[in-house]
Amino acid sequence: MSRLQRSSRYFLEHLLPREALQPAEREQLDRALRGSDPELERALALELAERLVARGVYARDGGGDYVFARAGERYRLVLRRALGAPTAERRAAPPPPAAAAIPLPEPPLERLREVLAVLRLHGRQPGILSGLGRLLAALGRWYPSSGATLYHFQDLEDGDSLPGLLPLEPDTLAAGHPFHRALAGSGLLALAADAPGQGSFPAAGAATREGHWLLLPLRLPSEDGSLPWGLLELRLPPGPLPASLPAELGLLGEALSELVHNHRVLAGVVYVDGLTQVYNRSFLDLQLPVEVERATRNSESLAMLVVDLDDFKQINDRHGHEAGDGVLREFGGLLQRTLRRVDLVFRFGGEEFVVLLPRLDEESALRAAERLRLAVAEG
């Protein structure tokens, strides 16, 4: 039984077969999902599930599970307990003695909600570092005595970072380093804190020789199956590991990878000009203040080029807009091929482009502009 199956909203959204509901029931379901009343959602989930039992779509066994025979799935009757209708087994369970009472850990469902809140979009997509930072902060709240480092193998946002996030090139690791073992596997690798190799790569802070050393590979889907993009390193103090730790770290690892994946997909859809495949004006509006603040904070130069194609209207008038689009596509590619990888190219509008040149002073920026002019003349 997964955590998601404990959520009445998930039950309503994903587990109820809509084709088995009557039109009035589907309207009732849609109204509930458009709202945000958890009690209403729990009550409706139980009501619709019982109706499907009466129609033979679901069966209910003696253990309180709903059985959906067609899909071969079984759903725990957590909804009934949430509504104050405990099963006989729950009623029979005596309360713990007052003297033996201990603080309960944070409910797993709350941790799931915390992770989902980071992945949920609100208005414009925030920088990826903000989301990664919030997930790492969540890990610190789950395990207050832990120390975590997130190593990434690919650029996330050039020229910036945050505590607990470090770039790493796997090929620079010594042969036999435990990171290699972790990346070769697909799950959590647990090692003693004094395992060989633990000090051969500088982690965040001083490496401890006591407690637990945990490594979780992070992967993105690709045509070849999966592509490693990072590694989560967690250090815990001595003592028994929480039984829920593998599942919770798995949830966190999936959320970290999903955040990176979503950021790349959204950046390609929202912030890239569809014709020229360079960044668009919307991304310039977001990125320019970031680059100015970064240059100011690091006492570095920042140059900007405004590039315009002369007499471009004549191309459209004489040869048609399709030919003009081809010129813009070629020019966007030429900009990217001619400039540095760290330079940011934006289509400002029509035949106008803007280029941000981090860490270049006026003289160096003029040389870059002249190099670009010559590339256009020779092309």
Coordinates of C-alpha atoms in Angstrom, one line a residue:
M1 CA 0.0 0.0 0.0
S2 CA 1.7 3.2 -1.2
R3 CA 1.5 6.6 0.6
L4 CA -0.4 8.0 -2.4
Q5 CA -3.1 5.4 -1.9
R6 CA -3.7 6.9 1.5
S7 CA -4.8 10.2 0.0
S8 CA -8.5 10.5 -0.7
R9 CA -7.7 13.1 -3.4
Y10 CA -5.4 10.7 -5.1
F11 CA -8.2 8.0 -4.8
L12 CA -10.7 10.4 -6.5
E13 CA -8.3 11.6 -9.2
H14 CA -6.6 8.3 -10.2
L15 CA -8.2 5.2 -8.8
L16 CA -11.9 5.6 -9.4
P17 CA -13.0 4.3 -12.8
R18 CA -14.9 7.2 -14.3
E19 CA -16.6 5.0 -16.8
A20 CA -18.3 3.2 -14.0
L21 CA -19.8 6.4 -12.6
Q22 CA -23.1 7.9 -13.5
P23 CA -23.2 11.4 -15.1
A24 CA -24.4 13.1 -11.9
E25 CA -21.7 11.3 -9.9
R26 CA -19.0 12.5 -12.4
E27 CA -20.3 16.1 -12.0
Q28 CA -20.2 15.7 -8.2
L29 CA -16.6 14.4 -8.5
D30 CA -15.5 17.2 -10.7
R31 CA -16.9 19.8 -8.3
A32 CA -15.1 18.2 -5.4
L33 CA -11.8 18.2 -7.3
R34 CA -12.1 21.8 -8.2
G35 CA -12.5 22.7 -4.5
S36 CA -10.1 22.3 -1.7
D37 CA -12.1 20.7 1.1
P38 CA -10.3 17.6 2.5
E39 CA -13.3 16.5 4.5
L40 CA -15.6 16.7 1.5
E41 CA -13.1 14.7 -0.6
R42 CA -12.8 12.0 2.1
A43 CA -16.6 11.7 2.4
L44 CA -17.1 11.6 -1.4
A45 CA -14.3 9.0 -1.9
L46 CA -16.0 6.7 0.6
E47 CA -19.5 7.3 -0.8
L48 CA -18.4 6.6 -4.4
A49 CA -16.4 3.6 -3.4
E50 CA -19.4 2.1 -1.6
R51 CA -21.6 2.7 -4.6
L52 CA -19.2 0.9 -6.8
V53 CA -19.2 -2.0 -4.3
A54 CA -23.0 -2.1 -4.7
R55 CA -22.7 -2.2 -8.5
G56 CA -20.1 -5.0 -8.4
V57 CA -17.2 -2.9 -9.7
Y58 CA -15.4 -3.1 -6.4
A59 CA -15.5 -5.9 -3.8
R60 CA -14.7 -5.4 -0.2
D61 CA -12.9 -8.1 1.7
G62 CA -12.9 -8.8 5.5
G63 CA -9.7 -6.9 6.0
G64 CA -11.3 -3.6 4.9
D65 CA -9.7 -3.4 1.5
Y66 CA -11.4 -2.5 -1.7
V67 CA -10.6 -5.0 -4.5
F68 CA -10.8 -3.8 -8.1
A69 CA -10.8 -7.1 -9.8
R70 CA -10.5 -5.9 -13.4
A71 CA -7.1 -4.1 -12.7
G72 CA -6.0 -6.6 -10.0
E73 CA -5.5 -3.8 -7.6
R74 CA -6.3 -3.6 -3.9
Y75 CA -6.8 -0.3 -2.0
R76 CA -6.6 -0.1 1.8
L77 CA -9.7 1.3 3.5
V78 CA -7.8 4.2 5.1
L79 CA -10.6 6.5 4.1
R80 CA -13.0 4.9 6.6
R81 CA -10.6 5.4 9.4
A82 CA -10.0 9.0 8.5
L83 CA -13.8 9.6 8.7
G84 CA -14.0 8.1 12.2
A85 CA -15.2 4.6 11.2
P86 CA -12.3 2.5 12.5
T87 CA -12.2 -1.2 11.7
A88 CA -12.6 -3.8 14.4
E89 CA -8.8 -4.3 14.4
R90 CA -8.2 -0.7 15.2
R91 CA -10.9 -0.6 17.9
A92 CA -9.3 -3.5 19.6
A93 CA -5.8 -1.9 19.7
P94 CA -5.3 -0.6 23.3
P95 CA -3.8 2.9 23.7
P96 CA -0.1 2.9 24.7
P97 CA 0.5 3.4 28.4
A98 CA 1.2 7.0 29.4
A99 CA 4.7 6.0 30.8
A100 CA 5.7 4.4 27.5
A101 CA 4.5 7.3 25.3
I102 CA 7.2 8.6 22.9
P103 CA 7.0 11.4 20.3
L104 CA 5.7 10.2 17.0
P105 CA 7.7 10.9 13.9
E106 CA 6.3 13.3 11.3
P107 CA 3.6 11.4 9.3
P108 CA 4.9 10.2 6.0
L109 CA 2.0 11.8 4.2
E110 CA 3.1 15.2 5.5
R111 CA 6.5 14.6 4.0
L112 CA 4.9 13.7 0.7
R113 CA 2.9 16.9 0.8
E114 CA 6.1 18.9 1.5
V115 CA 7.8 17.4 -1.5
L116 CA 4.8 17.9 -3.8
A117 CA 4.6 21.6 -2.7
V118 CA 8.2 22.1 -4.0
L119 CA 7.3 20.5 -7.4
R120 CA 4.1 22.4 -7.8
L121 CA 4.3 25.4 -10.1
H122 CA 3.1 28.8 -8.9
G123 CA 3.1 31.4 -11.6
R124 CA 6.5 31.6 -13.3
Q125 CA 8.8 28.7 -12.9
P126 CA 11.4 29.6 -10.2
G127 CA 15.1 29.0 -10.6
I128 CA 16.0 25.4 -10.2
L129 CA 18.4 26.2 -7.3
S130 CA 15.5 27.5 -5.3
G131 CA 13.7 24.1 -5.6
L132 CA 16.8 22.1 -4.9
G133 CA 17.5 24.2 -1.9
R134 CA 14.0 23.7 -0.5
L135 CA 14.3 19.9 -0.9
L136 CA 17.7 19.8 0.8
A137 CA 16.2 21.9 3.6
A138 CA 13.4 19.4 4.0
L139 CA 15.9 16.6 4.4
G140 CA 17.5 18.6 7.2
R141 CA 14.2 18.9 9.0
W142 CA 13.5 15.1 8.6
Y143 CA 16.9 14.2 10.1
P144 CA 18.1 17.2 12.2
S145 CA 21.5 15.7 13.0
S146 CA 22.3 14.8 9.4
G147 CA 24.7 16.4 6.9
A148 CA 23.8 16.3 3.2
T149 CA 25.7 17.2 0.0
L150 CA 24.2 17.1 -3.5
Y151 CA 26.7 16.5 -6.2
H152 CA 25.6 17.4 -9.8
F153 CA 27.4 16.2 -12.9
Q154 CA 25.8 18.7 -15.3
D155 CA 25.3 22.4 -15.3
L156 CA 22.2 23.5 -13.4
E157 CA 22.5 27.3 -13.4
D158 CA 25.9 28.5 -14.6
G159 CA 27.9 30.6 -12.1
D160 CA 25.8 30.1 -9.0
S161 CA 25.4 27.5 -6.3
L162 CA 23.9 27.1 -2.8
P163 CA 25.0 25.4 0.4
G164 CA 25.1 21.7 0.1
L165 CA 25.2 21.7 -3.7
L166 CA 28.6 21.0 -5.4
P167 CA 29.5 20.3 -9.0
L168 CA 31.4 17.0 -9.6
E169 CA 32.9 15.3 -12.7
P170 CA 32.7 11.6 -12.0
D171 CA 35.8 10.9 -14.1
T172 CA 37.9 12.8 -11.6
L173 CA 37.2 10.4 -8.8
A174 CA 39.9 7.9 -7.8
A175 CA 39.5 4.3 -9.1
G176 CA 37.5 2.3 -6.6
H177 CA 35.9 5.3 -5.0
P178 CA 32.5 4.4 -3.3
F179 CA 30.8 7.0 -5.6
H180 CA 31.5 4.7 -8.5
R181 CA 29.8 1.8 -6.7
A182 CA 26.8 4.0 -5.9
L183 CA 26.5 5.1 -9.5
A184 CA 26.8 1.6 -10.8
G185 CA 23.7 0.6 -8.7
S186 CA 20.2 1.8 -8.7
G187 CA 19.4 2.1 -5.0
L188 CA 20.7 3.4 -1.7
L189 CA 24.2 2.4 -0.8
A190 CA 24.9 2.3 2.9
L191 CA 28.5 2.4 4.1
A192 CA 30.3 2.9 7.5
A193 CA 31.4 6.4 7.9
D194 CA 35.1 5.2 8.0
A195 CA 34.8 3.2 4.8
P196 CA 37.9 3.4 2.6
G197 CA 37.7 6.3 0.2
Q198 CA 35.4 8.4 2.2
G199 CA 38.0 11.1 2.5
S200 CA 39.4 11.0 -1.0
F201 CA 36.9 13.6 -2.3
P202 CA 36.3 16.8 -0.4
A203 CA 32.7 16.8 0.9
A204 CA 30.9 19.7 2.5
G205 CA 32.5 20.2 5.9
A206 CA 34.8 17.9 7.7
A207 CA 34.3 14.2 7.0
T208 CA 33.3 12.3 10.1
R209 CA 34.6 8.8 11.1
E210 CA 31.5 7.9 13.0
G211 CA 28.0 7.1 12.1
H212 CA 26.5 6.2 8.7
W213 CA 27.5 7.2 5.2
L214 CA 24.7 6.9 2.6
L215 CA 24.9 7.5 -1.1
L216 CA 21.9 7.7 -3.5
P217 CA 22.4 7.9 -7.3
L218 CA 20.1 10.4 -9.1
R219 CA 19.0 9.6 -12.6
L220 CA 17.0 11.2 -15.4
P221 CA 15.1 9.2 -18.1
S222 CA 16.8 9.0 -21.4
E223 CA 16.7 7.0 -24.7
D224 CA 19.2 4.6 -23.2
G225 CA 17.2 4.0 -20.0
S226 CA 18.5 6.5 -17.5
L227 CA 21.2 9.1 -17.3
P228 CA 23.0 9.9 -13.9
W229 CA 22.9 13.6 -13.3
G230 CA 23.9 13.6 -9.6
L231 CA 24.5 11.9 -6.3
L232 CA 23.0 12.6 -2.9
E233 CA 25.4 12.0 0.0
L234 CA 23.9 11.8 3.5
R235 CA 25.8 11.4 6.8
L236 CA 23.9 10.3 9.9
P237 CA 25.1 10.0 13.5
P238 CA 25.7 6.5 15.1
G239 CA 22.8 4.4 16.0
P240 CA 20.1 2.4 14.3
L241 CA 18.8 3.8 11.0
P242 CA 15.1 4.7 10.8
A243 CA 13.1 2.0 9.1
S244 CA 11.4 4.6 6.9
L245 CA 14.7 6.0 5.7
P246 CA 15.1 4.1 2.4
A247 CA 11.6 4.9 1.3
E248 CA 11.9 8.6 2.3
L249 CA 15.3 9.0 0.6
G250 CA 13.8 7.3 -2.5
L251 CA 11.0 9.8 -2.5
L252 CA 13.4 12.7 -2.1
G253 CA 15.7 11.3 -4.8
E254 CA 12.7 11.0 -7.3
A255 CA 11.6 14.6 -6.4
L256 CA 15.1 16.0 -7.0
S257 CA 15.3 14.3 -10.4
E258 CA 11.8 15.3 -11.3
L259 CA 12.6 18.9 -10.5
V260 CA 15.7 18.8 -12.8
H261 CA 13.7 17.1 -15.5
N262 CA 10.8 19.6 -15.3
H263 CA 13.1 22.5 -15.3
R264 CA 14.7 21.4 -18.5
V265 CA 11.4 20.7 -20.2
L266 CA 9.9 24.0 -19.1
A267 CA 12.9 25.9 -20.1
G268 CA 12.7 24.5 -23.6
V269 CA 9.0 25.2 -23.9
V270 CA 8.6 28.5 -22.0
Y271 CA 12.0 30.3 -22.4
V272 CA 13.3 29.2 -25.8
D273 CA 12.3 30.9 -29.0
G274 CA 10.6 28.3 -31.2
L275 CA 12.1 29.6 -34.4
T276 CA 15.7 30.4 -33.6
Q277 CA 16.2 28.0 -30.6
V278 CA 17.8 30.8 -28.6
Y279 CA 16.3 32.2 -25.4
N280 CA 13.3 34.5 -25.7
R281 CA 12.5 37.9 -24.3
S282 CA 10.6 36.4 -21.4
F283 CA 13.7 34.7 -20.2
L284 CA 15.7 37.9 -20.7
D285 CA 13.4 39.7 -18.4
L286 CA 14.0 37.1 -15.7
Q287 CA 17.7 36.5 -16.3
L288 CA 19.0 40.0 -16.7
P289 CA 18.5 41.0 -13.0
V290 CA 20.0 37.7 -11.9
E291 CA 23.2 38.3 -14.0
V292 CA 23.5 41.9 -12.8
E293 CA 23.1 40.8 -9.2
R294 CA 25.7 38.0 -9.7
A295 CA 28.2 40.3 -11.3
T296 CA 27.8 42.9 -8.5
R297 CA 28.1 40.3 -5.8
N298 CA 31.3 38.8 -7.3
S299 CA 32.8 42.2 -8.3
E300 CA 32.8 41.0 -12.0
S301 CA 32.1 42.7 -15.3
L302 CA 29.0 42.1 -17.3
A303 CA 28.6 43.2 -21.0
M304 CA 25.6 43.3 -23.2
L305 CA 25.4 43.3 -27.0
V306 CA 22.3 44.5 -28.9
V307 CA 22.4 43.0 -32.4
D308 CA 20.1 43.9 -35.3
L309 CA 20.0 42.5 -38.8
D310 CA 20.1 45.4 -41.3
D311 CA 17.5 45.6 -44.1
F312 CA 15.9 42.4 -42.9
K313 CA 12.5 43.6 -44.1
Q314 CA 13.7 43.5 -47.7
I315 CA 14.3 39.7 -47.4
N316 CA 10.7 39.2 -46.4
D317 CA 9.4 41.5 -49.1
R318 CA 11.5 40.0 -51.9
H319 CA 11.7 36.3 -51.0
G320 CA 8.8 35.7 -48.6
H321 CA 8.5 35.2 -44.9
E322 CA 9.7 31.6 -45.1
A323 CA 13.0 32.7 -46.4
G324 CA 13.2 35.3 -43.7
D325 CA 12.5 32.6 -41.1
G326 CA 15.4 30.6 -42.5
V327 CA 17.8 33.6 -42.2
L328 CA 16.7 34.1 -38.5
R329 CA 17.3 30.4 -37.8
E330 CA 20.7 30.5 -39.3
F331 CA 21.6 33.7 -37.5
G332 CA 20.6 32.2 -34.2
G333 CA 22.8 29.2 -34.8
L334 CA 25.7 31.4 -35.8
L335 CA 25.4 33.4 -32.6
Q336 CA 25.6 30.3 -30.5
R337 CA 28.5 28.8 -32.5
T338 CA 30.6 32.0 -32.5
L339 CA 30.2 33.1 -28.8
R340 CA 31.3 31.3 -25.7
R341 CA 29.3 28.6 -24.0
V342 CA 28.7 30.8 -20.9
D343 CA 27.3 33.7 -23.1
L344 CA 23.5 33.9 -23.1
V345 CA 21.7 34.7 -26.4
F346 CA 18.1 36.0 -26.5
R347 CA 15.8 36.9 -29.4
F348 CA 14.4 40.3 -28.3
G349 CA 11.9 40.6 -31.1
G350 CA 11.8 40.4 -34.9
E351 CA 15.3 40.5 -36.1
E352 CA 16.7 42.0 -32.9
F353 CA 18.9 39.9 -30.5
V354 CA 20.5 40.5 -27.2
V355 CA 23.6 38.8 -25.9
L356 CA 24.8 38.8 -22.2
L357 CA 28.5 38.3 -21.8
P358 CA 29.4 37.5 -18.2
R359 CA 32.9 38.5 -16.9
L360 CA 33.8 40.5 -20.0
D361 CA 34.8 44.2 -19.8
E362 CA 34.1 46.7 -22.5
E363 CA 37.2 46.0 -24.5
S364 CA 36.7 42.3 -24.5
A365 CA 33.0 42.7 -25.4
L366 CA 34.0 44.9 -28.4
R367 CA 36.3 42.1 -29.6
A368 CA 33.5 39.6 -29.3
A369 CA 31.2 41.9 -31.3
E370 CA 33.8 42.3 -34.0
R371 CA 34.3 38.5 -34.1
L372 CA 30.5 38.1 -34.6
R373 CA 30.5 40.8 -37.3
L374 CA 33.2 39.0 -39.3
A375 CA 31.4 35.6 -38.9
V376 CA 28.3 37.1 -40.4
A377 CA 30.3 38.7 -43.3
E378 CA 32.1 35.5 -44.1
G379 CA 28.9 33.4 -43.8

